[in-house]
JSON list of C-alpha atoms in Angstrom, two decimals:
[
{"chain": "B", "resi": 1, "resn": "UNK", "atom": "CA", "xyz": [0.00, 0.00, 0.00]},
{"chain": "B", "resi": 2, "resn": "UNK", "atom": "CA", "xyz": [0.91, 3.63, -0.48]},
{"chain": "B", "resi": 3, "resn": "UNK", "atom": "CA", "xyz": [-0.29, 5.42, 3.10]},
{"chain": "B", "resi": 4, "resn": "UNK", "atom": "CA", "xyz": [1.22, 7.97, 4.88]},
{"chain": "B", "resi": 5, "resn": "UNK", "atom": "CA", "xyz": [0.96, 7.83, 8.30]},
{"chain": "B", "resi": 6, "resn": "UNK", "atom": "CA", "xyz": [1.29, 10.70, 10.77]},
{"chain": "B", "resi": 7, "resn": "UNK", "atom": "CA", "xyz": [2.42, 11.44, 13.90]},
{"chain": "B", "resi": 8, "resn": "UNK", "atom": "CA", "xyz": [1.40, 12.55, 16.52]},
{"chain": "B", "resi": 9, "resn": "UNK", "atom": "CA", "xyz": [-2.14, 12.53, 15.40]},
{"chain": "B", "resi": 10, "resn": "UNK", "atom": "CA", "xyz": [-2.52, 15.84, 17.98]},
{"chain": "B", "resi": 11, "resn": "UNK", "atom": "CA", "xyz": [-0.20, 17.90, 19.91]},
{"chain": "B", "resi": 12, "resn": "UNK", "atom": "CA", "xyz": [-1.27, 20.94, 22.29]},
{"chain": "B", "resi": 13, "resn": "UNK", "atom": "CA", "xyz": [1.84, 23.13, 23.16]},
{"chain": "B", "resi": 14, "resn": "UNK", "atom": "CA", "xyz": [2.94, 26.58, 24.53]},
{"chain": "B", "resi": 15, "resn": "UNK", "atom": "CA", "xyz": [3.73, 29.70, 22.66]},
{"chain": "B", "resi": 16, "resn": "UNK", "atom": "CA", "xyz": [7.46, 29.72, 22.14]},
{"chain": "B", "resi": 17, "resn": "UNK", "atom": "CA", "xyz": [8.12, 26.18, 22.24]},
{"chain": "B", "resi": 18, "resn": "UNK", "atom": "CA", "xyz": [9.61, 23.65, 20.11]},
{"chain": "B", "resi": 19, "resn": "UNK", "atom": "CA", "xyz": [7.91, 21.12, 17.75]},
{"chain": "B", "resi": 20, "resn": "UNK", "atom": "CA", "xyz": [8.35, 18.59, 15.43]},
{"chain": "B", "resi": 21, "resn": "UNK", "atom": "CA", "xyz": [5.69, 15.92, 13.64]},
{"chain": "B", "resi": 22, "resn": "UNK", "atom": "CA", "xyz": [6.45, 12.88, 11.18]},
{"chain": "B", "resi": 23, "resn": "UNK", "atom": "CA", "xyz": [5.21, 11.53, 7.93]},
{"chain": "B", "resi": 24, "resn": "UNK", "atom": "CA", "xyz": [6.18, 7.91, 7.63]},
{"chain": "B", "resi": 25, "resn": "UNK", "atom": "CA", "xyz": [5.57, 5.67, 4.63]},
{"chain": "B", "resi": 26, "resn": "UNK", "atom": "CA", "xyz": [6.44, 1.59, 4.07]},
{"chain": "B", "resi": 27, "resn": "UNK", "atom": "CA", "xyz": [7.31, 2.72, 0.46]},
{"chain": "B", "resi": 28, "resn": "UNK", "atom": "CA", "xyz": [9.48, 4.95, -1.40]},
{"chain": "B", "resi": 29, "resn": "UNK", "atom": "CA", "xyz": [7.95, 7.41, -2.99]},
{"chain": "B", "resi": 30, "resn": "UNK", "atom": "CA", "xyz": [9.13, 10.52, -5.48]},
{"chain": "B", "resi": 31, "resn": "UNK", "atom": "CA", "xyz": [8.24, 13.62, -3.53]},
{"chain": "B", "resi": 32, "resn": "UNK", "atom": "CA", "xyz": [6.20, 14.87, -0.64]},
{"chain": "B", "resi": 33, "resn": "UNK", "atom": "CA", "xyz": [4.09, 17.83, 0.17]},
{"chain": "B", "resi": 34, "resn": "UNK", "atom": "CA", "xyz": [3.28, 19.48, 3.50]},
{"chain": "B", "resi": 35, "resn": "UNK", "atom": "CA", "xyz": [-0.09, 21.68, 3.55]},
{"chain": "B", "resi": 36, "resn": "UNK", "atom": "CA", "xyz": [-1.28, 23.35, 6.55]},
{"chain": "B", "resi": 37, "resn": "UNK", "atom": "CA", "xyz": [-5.21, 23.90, 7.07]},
{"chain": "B", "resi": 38, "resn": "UNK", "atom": "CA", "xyz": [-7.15, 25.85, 9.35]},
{"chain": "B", "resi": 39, "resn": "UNK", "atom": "CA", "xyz": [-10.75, 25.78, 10.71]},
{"chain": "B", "resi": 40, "resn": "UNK", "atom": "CA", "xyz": [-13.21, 26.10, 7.50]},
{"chain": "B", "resi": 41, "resn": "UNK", "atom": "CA", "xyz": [-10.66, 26.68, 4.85]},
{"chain": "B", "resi": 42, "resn": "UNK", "atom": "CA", "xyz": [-9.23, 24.05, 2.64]},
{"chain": "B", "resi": 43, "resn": "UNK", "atom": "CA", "xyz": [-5.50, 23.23, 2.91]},
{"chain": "B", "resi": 44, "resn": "UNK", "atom": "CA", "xyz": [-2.70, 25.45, 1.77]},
{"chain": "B", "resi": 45, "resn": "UNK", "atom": "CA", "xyz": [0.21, 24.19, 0.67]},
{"chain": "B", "resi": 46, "resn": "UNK", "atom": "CA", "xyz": [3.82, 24.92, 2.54]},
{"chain": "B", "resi": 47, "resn": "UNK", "atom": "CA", "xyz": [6.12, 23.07, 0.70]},
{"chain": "B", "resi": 48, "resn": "UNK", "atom": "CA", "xyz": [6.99, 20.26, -1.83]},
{"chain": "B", "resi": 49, "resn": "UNK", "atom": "CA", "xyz": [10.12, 18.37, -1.05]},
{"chain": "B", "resi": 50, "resn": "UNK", "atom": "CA", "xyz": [11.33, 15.76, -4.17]},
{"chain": "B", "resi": 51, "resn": "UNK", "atom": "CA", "xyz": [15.19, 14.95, -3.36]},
{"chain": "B", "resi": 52, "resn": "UNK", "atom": "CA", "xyz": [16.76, 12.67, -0.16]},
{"chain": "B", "resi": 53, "resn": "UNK", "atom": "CA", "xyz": [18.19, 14.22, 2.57]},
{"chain": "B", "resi": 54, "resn": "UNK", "atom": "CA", "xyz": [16.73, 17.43, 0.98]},
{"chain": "B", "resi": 55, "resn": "UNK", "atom": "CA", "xyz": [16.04, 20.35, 4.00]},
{"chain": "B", "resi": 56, "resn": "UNK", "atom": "CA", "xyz": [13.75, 23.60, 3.19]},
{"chain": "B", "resi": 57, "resn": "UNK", "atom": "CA", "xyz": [13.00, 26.16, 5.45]},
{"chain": "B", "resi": 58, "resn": "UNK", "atom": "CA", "xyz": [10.07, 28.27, 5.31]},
{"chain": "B", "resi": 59, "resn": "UNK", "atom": "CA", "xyz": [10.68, 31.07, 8.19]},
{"chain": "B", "resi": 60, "resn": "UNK", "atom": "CA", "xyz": [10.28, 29.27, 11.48]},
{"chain": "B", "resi": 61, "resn": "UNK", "atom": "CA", "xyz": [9.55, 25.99, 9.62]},
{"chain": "B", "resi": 62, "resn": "UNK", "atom": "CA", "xyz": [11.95, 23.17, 8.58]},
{"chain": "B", "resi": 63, "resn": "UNK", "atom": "CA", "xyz": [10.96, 20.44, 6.08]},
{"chain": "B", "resi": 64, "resn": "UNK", "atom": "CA", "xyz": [13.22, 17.52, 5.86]},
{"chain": "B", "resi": 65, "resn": "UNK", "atom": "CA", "xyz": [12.90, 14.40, 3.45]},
{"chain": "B", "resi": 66, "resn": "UNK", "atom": "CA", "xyz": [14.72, 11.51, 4.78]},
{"chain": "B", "resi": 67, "resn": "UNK", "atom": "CA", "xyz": [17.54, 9.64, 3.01]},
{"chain": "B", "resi": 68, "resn": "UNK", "atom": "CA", "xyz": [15.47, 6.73, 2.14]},
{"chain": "B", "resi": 69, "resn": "UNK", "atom": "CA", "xyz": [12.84, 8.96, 0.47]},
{"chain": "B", "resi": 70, "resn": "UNK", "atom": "CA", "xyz": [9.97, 6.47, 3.30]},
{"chain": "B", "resi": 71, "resn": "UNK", "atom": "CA", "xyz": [9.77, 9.74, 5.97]},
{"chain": "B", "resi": 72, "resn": "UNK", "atom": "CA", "xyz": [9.78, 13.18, 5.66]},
{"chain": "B", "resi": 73, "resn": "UNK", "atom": "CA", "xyz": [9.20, 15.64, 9.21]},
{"chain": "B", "resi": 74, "resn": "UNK", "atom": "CA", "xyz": [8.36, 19.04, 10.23]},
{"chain": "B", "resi": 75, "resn": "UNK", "atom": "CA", "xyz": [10.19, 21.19, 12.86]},
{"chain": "B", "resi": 76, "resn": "UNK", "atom": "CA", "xyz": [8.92, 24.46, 14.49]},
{"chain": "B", "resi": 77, "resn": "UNK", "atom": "CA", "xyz": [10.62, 26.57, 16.02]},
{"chain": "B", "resi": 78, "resn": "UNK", "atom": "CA", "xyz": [9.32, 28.67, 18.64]},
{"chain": "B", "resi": 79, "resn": "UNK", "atom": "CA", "xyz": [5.55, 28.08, 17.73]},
{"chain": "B", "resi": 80, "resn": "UNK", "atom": "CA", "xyz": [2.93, 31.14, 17.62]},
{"chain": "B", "resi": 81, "resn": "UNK", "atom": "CA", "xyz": [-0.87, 30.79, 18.29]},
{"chain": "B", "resi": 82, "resn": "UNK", "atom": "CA", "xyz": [-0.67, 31.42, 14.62]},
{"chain": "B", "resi": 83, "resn": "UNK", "atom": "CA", "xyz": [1.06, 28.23, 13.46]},
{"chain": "B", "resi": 84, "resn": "UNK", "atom": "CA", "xyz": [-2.40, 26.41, 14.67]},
{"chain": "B", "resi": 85, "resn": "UNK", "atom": "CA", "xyz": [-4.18, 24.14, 12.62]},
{"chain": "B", "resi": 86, "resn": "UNK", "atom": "CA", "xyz": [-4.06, 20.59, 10.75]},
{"chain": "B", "resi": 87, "resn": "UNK", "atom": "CA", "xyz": [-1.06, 19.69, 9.16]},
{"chain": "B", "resi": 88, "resn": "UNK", "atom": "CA", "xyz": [-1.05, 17.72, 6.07]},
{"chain": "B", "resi": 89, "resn": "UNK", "atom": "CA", "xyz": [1.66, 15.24, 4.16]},
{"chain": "B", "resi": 90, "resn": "UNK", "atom": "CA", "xyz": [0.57, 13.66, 0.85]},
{"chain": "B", "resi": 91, "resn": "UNK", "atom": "CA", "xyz": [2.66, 11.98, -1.85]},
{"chain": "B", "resi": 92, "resn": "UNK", "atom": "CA", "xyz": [1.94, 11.21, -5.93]},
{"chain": "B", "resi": 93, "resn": "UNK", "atom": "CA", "xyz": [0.93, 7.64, -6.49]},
{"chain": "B", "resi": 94, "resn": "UNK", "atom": "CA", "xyz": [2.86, 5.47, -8.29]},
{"chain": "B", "resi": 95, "resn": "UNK", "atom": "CA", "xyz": [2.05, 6.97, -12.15]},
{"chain": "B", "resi": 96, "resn": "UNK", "atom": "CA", "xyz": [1.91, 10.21, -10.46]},
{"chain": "B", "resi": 97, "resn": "UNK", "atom": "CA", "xyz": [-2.07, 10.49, -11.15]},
{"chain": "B", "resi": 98, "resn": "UNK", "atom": "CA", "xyz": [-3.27, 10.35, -7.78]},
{"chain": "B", "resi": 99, "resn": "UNK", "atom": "CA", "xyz": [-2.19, 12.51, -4.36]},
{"chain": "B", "resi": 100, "resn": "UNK", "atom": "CA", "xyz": [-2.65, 10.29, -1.54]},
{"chain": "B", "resi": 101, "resn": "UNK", "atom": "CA", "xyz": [-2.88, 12.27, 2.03]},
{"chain": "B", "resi": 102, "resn": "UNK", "atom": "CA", "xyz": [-1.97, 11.34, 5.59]},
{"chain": "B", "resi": 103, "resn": "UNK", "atom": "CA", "xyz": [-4.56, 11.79, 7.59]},
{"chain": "B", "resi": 104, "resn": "UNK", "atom": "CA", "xyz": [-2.92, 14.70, 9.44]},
{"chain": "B", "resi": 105, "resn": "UNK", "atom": "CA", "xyz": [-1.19, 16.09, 12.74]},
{"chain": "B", "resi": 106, "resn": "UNK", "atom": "CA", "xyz": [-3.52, 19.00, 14.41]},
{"chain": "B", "resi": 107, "resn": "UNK", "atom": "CA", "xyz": [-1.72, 21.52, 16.10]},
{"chain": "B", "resi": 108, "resn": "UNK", "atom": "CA", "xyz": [-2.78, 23.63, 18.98]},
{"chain": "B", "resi": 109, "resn": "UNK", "atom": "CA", "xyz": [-0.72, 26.59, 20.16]},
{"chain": "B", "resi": 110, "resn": "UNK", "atom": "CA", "xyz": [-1.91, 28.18, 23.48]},
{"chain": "B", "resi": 111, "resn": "UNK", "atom": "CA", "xyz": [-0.68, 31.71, 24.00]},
{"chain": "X", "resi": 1, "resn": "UNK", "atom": "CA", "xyz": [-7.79, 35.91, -9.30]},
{"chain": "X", "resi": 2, "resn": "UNK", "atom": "CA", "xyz": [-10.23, 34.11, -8.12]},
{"chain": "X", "resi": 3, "resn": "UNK", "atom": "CA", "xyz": [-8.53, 30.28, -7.51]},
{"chain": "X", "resi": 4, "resn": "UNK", "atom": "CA", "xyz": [-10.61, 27.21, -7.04]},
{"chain": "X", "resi": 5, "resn": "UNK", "atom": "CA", "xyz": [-14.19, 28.36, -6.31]},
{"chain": "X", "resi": 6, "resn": "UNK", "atom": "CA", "xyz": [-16.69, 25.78, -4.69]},
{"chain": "X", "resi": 7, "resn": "UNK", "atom": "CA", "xyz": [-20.13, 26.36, -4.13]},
{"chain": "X", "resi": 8, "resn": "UNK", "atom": "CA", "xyz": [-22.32, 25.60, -2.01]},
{"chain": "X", "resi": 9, "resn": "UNK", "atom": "CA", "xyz": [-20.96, 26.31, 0.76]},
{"chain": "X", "resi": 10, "resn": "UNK", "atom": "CA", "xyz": [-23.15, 24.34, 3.16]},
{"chain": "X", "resi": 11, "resn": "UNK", "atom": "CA", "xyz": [-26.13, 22.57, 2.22]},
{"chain": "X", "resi": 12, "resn": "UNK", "atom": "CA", "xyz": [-28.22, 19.93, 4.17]},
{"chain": "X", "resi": 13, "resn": "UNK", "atom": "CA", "xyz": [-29.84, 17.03, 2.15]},
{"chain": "X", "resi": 14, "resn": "UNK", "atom": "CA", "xyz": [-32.60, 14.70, 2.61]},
{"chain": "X", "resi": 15, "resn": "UNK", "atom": "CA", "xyz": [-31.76, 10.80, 1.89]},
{"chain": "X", "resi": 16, "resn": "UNK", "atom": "CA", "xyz": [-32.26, 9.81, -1.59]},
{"chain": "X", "resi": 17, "resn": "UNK", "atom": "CA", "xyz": [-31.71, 13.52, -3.17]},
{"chain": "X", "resi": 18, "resn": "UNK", "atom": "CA", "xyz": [-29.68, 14.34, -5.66]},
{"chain": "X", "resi": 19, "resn": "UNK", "atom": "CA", "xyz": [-27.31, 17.00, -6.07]},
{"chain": "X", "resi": 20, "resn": "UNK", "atom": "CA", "xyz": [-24.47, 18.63, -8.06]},
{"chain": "X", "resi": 21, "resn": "UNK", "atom": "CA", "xyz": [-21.16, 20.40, -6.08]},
{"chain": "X", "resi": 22, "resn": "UNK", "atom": "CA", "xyz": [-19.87, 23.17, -8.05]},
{"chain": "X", "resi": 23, "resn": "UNK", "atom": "CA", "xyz": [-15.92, 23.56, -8.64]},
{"chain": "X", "resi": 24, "resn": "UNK", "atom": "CA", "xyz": [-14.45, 25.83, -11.13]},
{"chain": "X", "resi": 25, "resn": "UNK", "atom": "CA", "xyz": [-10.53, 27.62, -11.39]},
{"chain": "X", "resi": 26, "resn": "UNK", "atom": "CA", "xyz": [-9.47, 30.11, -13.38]},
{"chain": "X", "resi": 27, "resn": "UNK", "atom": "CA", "xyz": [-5.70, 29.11, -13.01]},
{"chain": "X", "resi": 28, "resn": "UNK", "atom": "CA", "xyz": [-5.58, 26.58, -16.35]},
{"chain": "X", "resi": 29, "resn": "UNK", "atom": "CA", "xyz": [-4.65, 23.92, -14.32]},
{"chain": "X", "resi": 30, "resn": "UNK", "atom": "CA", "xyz": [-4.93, 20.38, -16.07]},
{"chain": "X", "resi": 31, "resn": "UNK", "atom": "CA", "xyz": [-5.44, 18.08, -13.20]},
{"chain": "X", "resi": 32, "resn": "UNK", "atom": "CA", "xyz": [-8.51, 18.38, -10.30]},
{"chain": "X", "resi": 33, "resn": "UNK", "atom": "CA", "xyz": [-9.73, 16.21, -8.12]},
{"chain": "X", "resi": 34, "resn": "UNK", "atom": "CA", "xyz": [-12.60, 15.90, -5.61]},
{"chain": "X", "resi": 35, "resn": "UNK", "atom": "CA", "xyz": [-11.84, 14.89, -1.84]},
{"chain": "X", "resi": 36, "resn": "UNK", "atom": "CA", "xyz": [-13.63, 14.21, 0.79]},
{"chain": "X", "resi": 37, "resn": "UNK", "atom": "CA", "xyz": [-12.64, 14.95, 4.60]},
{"chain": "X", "resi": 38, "resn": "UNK", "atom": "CA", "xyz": [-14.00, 12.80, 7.29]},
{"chain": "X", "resi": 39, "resn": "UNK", "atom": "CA", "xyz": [-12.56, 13.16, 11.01]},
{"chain": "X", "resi": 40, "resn": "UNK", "atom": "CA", "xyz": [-9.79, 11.37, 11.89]},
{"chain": "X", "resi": 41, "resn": "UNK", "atom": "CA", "xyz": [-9.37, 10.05, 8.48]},
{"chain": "X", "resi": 42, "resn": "UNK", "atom": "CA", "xyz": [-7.92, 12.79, 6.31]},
{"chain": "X", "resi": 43, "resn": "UNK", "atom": "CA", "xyz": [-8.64, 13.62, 3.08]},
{"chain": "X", "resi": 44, "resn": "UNK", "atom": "CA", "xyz": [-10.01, 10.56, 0.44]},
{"chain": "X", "resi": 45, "resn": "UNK", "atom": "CA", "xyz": [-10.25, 11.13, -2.86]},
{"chain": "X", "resi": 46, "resn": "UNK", "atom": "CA", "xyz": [-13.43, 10.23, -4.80]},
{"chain": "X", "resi": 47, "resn": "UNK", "atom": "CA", "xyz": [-12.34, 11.30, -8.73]},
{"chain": "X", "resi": 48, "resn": "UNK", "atom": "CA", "xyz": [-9.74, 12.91, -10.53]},
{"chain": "X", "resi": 49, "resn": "UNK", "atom": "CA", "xyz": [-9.65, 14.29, -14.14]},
{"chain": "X", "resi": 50, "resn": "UNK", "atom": "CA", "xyz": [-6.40, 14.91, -15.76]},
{"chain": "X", "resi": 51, "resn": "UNK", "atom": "CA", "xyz": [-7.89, 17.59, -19.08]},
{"chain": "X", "resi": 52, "resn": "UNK", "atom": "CA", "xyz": [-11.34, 18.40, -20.39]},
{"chain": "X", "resi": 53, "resn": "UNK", "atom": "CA", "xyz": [-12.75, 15.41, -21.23]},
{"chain": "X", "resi": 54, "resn": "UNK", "atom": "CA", "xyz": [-10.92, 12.49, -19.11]},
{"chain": "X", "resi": 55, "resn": "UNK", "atom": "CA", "xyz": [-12.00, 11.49, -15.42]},
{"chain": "X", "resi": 56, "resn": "UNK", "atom": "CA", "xyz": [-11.12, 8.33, -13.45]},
{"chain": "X", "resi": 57, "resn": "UNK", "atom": "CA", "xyz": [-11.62, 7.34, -10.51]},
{"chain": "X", "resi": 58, "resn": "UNK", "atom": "CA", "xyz": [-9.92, 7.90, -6.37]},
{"chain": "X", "resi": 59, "resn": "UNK", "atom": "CA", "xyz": [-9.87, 5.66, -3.27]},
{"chain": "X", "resi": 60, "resn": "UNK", "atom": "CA", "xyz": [-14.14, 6.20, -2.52]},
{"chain": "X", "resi": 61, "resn": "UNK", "atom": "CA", "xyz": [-15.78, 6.91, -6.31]},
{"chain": "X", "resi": 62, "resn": "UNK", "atom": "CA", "xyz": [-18.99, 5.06, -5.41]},
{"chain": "X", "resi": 63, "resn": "UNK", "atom": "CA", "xyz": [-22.17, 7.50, -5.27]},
{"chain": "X", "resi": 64, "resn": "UNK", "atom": "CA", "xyz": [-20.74, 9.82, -7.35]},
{"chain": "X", "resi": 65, "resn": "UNK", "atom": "CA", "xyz": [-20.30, 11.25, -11.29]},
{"chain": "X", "resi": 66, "resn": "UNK", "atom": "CA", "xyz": [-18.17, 13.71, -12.35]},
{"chain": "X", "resi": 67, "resn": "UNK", "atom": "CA", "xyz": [-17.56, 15.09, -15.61]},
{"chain": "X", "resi": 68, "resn": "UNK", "atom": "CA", "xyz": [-15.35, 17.58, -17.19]},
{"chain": "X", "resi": 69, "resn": "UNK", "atom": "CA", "xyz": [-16.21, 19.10, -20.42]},
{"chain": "X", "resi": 70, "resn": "UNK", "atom": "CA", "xyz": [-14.19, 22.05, -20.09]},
{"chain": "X", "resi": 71, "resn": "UNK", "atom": "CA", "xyz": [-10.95, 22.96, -18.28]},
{"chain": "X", "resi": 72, "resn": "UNK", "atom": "CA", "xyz": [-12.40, 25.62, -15.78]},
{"chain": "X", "resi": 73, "resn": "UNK", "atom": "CA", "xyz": [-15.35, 23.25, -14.50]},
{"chain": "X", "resi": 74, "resn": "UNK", "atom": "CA", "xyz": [-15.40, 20.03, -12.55]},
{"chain": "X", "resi": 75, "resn": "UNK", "atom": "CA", "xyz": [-18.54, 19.52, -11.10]},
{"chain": "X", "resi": 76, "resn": "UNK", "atom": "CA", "xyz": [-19.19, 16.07, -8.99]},
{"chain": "X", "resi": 77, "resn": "UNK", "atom": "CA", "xyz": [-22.72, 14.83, -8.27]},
{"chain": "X", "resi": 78, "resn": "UNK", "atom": "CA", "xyz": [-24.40, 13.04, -6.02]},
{"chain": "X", "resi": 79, "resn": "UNK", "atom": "CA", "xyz": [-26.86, 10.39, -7.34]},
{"chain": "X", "resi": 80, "resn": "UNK", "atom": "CA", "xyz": [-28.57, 9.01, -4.26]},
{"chain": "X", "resi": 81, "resn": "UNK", "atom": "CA", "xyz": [-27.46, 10.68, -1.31]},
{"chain": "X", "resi": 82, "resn": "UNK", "atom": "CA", "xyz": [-27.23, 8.62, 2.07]},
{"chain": "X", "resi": 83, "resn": "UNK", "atom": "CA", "xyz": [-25.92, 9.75, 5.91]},
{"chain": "X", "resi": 84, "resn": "UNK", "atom": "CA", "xyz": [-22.74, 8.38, 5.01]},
{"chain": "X", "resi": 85, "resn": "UNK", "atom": "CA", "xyz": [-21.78, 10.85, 2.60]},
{"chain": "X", "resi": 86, "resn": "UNK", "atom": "CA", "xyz": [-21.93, 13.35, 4.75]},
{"chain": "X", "resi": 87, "resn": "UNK", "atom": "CA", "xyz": [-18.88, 15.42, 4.56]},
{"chain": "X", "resi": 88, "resn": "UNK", "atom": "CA", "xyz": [-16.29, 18.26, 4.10]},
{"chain": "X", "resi": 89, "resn": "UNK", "atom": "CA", "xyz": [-16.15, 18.09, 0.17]},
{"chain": "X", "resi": 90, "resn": "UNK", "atom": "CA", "xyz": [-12.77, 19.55, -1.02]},
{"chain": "X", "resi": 91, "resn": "UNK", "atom": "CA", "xyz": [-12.47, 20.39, -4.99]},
{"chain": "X", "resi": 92, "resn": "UNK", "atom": "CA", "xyz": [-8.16, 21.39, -5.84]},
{"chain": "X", "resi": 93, "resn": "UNK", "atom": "CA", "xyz": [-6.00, 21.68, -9.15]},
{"chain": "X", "resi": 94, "resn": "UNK", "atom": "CA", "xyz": [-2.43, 21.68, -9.86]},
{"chain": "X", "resi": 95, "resn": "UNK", "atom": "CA", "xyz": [-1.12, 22.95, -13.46]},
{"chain": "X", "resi": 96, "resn": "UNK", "atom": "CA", "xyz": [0.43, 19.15, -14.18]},
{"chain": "X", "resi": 97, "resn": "UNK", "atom": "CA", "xyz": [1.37, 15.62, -13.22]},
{"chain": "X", "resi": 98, "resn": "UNK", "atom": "CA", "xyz": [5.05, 16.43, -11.96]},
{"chain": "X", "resi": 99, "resn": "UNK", "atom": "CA", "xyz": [6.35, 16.02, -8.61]},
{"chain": "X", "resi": 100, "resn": "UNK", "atom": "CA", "xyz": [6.97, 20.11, -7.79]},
{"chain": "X", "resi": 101, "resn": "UNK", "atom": "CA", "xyz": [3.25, 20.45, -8.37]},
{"chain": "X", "resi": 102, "resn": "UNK", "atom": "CA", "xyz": [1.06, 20.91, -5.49]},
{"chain": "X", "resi": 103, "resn": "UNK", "atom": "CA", "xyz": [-2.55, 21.44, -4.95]},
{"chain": "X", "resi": 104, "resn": "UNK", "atom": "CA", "xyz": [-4.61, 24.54, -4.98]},
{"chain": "X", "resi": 105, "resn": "UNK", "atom": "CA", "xyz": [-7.79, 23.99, -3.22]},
{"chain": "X", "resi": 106, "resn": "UNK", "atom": "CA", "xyz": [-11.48, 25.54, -2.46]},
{"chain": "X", "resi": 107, "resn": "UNK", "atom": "CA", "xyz": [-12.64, 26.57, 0.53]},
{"chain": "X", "resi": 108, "resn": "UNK", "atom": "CA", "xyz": [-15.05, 23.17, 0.28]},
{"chain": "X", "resi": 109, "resn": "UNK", "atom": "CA", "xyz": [-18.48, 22.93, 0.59]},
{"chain": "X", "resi": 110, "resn": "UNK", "atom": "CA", "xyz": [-20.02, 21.12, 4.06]},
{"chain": "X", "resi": 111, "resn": "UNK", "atom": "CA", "xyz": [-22.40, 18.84, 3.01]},
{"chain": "X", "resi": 112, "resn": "UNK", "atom": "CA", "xyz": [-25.14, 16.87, 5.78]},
{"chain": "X", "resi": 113, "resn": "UNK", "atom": "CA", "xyz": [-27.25, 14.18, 4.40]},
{"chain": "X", "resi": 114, "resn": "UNK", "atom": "CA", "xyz": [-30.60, 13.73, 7.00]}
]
C-alpha cells in the first residue's frame, strides 16, 4: 500500500516552544508535500520536497525528506498561536495520477 | 484571481436527493480532483480528471459522477445521497502531473445528508 501515516495525530503546546511531527511511509515514494489547514478553509500548501536528505526552510519551519525517500518531518521553532491548525503530508501515487494524504497532525498553540 | 471556487458552501440534504457540487478555477490547471474529509481520516479522494474530457476514478468513487467538459469546470454529483456521505467536500488543481506540483484547493463545501 501507499499510506502515509502521521504522527502525533494531535499535539497541544505553549507559545514559544519547540515542535516537530512525522510523515512515515512503508514505500518509497518521489516527492512529498506538506499543507497546513485551518478551521473552515481548505489546505494550503507549505512546501513540496522531491530529493533525499533534501532540507527547506520556510521562516520558522523546517521540512526535511529523509535519506530513504519512506519519511519526511516538520520542525517548528518557537511556535505562535498562529502556526495552529491541521497539518497535512501527501505523496503522488505510483504513475503520479493520484495525491494520496496522511490523515494529518492538528496543532494547537496556546498563548 | 479568483482560484478554485466551490459552491455551495453548506447545504443539508434529505436521503435519496440528488445533487451537483460546483468547482471551477481560473488558473488553467490540467489536473482536479474531488476529496472528501471525514474526522480522523484525512482527506479521500473520490475522482480525478487529468484535461477536459478524461476522469477516473480515487480511493471512494462510489455515489458519485463527475464530468469535465471544459478545463475551468469540474462539477461532482451526487446520485442518491445517504448519511454516510456526509462530509467536508474539497475540490483542488495543480497545473500538471510532476512532482513540484502541489494542490490549490477551495474553501469546500459542508455537506449533511438527513
Amino acid at each position: 500500500t501507499q499510506l502515509l501515516e502521521q504522527s502525533p495525530q494531535f499535539l497541544s503546546i505553549q507559545e514559544g516552544e519547540n515542535l516537530t511531527v512525522y510523515c512515515n511511509s512503508s514505500s518509497v515514494f518521489s516527492s512529498l508535500q506538506w499543507y497546513r489547514q485551518e478551521p473552515g478553509e481548505g489546505p494550503v500548501l507549505l512546501v513540496t520536497v522531491v530529493t533525499g536528505g533534501e532540507v527547506k526552510k520556510l521562516k520558522r519551519l523546517t521540512f526535511q525528506f529523509g535519506d530513504a525517500r519512506k519519511d519526511s518531518s516538520l520542525h517548528i521553532t518557537a511556535a505562535q498561536p498562529g502556526d495552529t491548525g491541521l497539518y497535512l503530508c501527501a505523496r503522488g501515487s505510483t504513475g503520479g495520477f493520484k495525491t494520496i494524504f496522511g490523515a494529518g497532525t492538528r496543532l494547537f498553540v496556546k498563548a | 484571481n479568483a482560484g478554485v471556487t466551490q459552491t455551495p458552501k453548506f447545504q443539508v440534504l434529505k436521503t435519496g436527493q440528488s445533487m451537483t457540487l460546483q468547482c471551477a478555477q481560473d488558473m488553467n490547471h490540467e489536473y482536479m480532483s474531488w476529496y472528501r474529509q471525514d474526522p480522523g481520516m484525512g482527506l479521500r479522494l473520490i475522482h480525478y480528471s487529468v484535461g477536459a474530457g478524461i476522469t477516473d476514478q480515487g480511493e471512494v468513487p462510489n455515489g458519485y459522477n463527475v464530468s469535465r467538459s471544459t478545463t475551468e469546470d469540474f462539477p461532482l454529483r451526487l446520485l442518491s445521497a445517504a448519511p454516510s456521505q456526509t462530509s467536508v467536500y474539497f475540490c483542488a488543481s495543480r497545473p500538471g502531473q510532476g512532482a513540484g506540483y502541489g494542490y490549490t484547493f477551495g474553501s469546500g463545501t459542508r455537506l449533511t445528508v438527513v
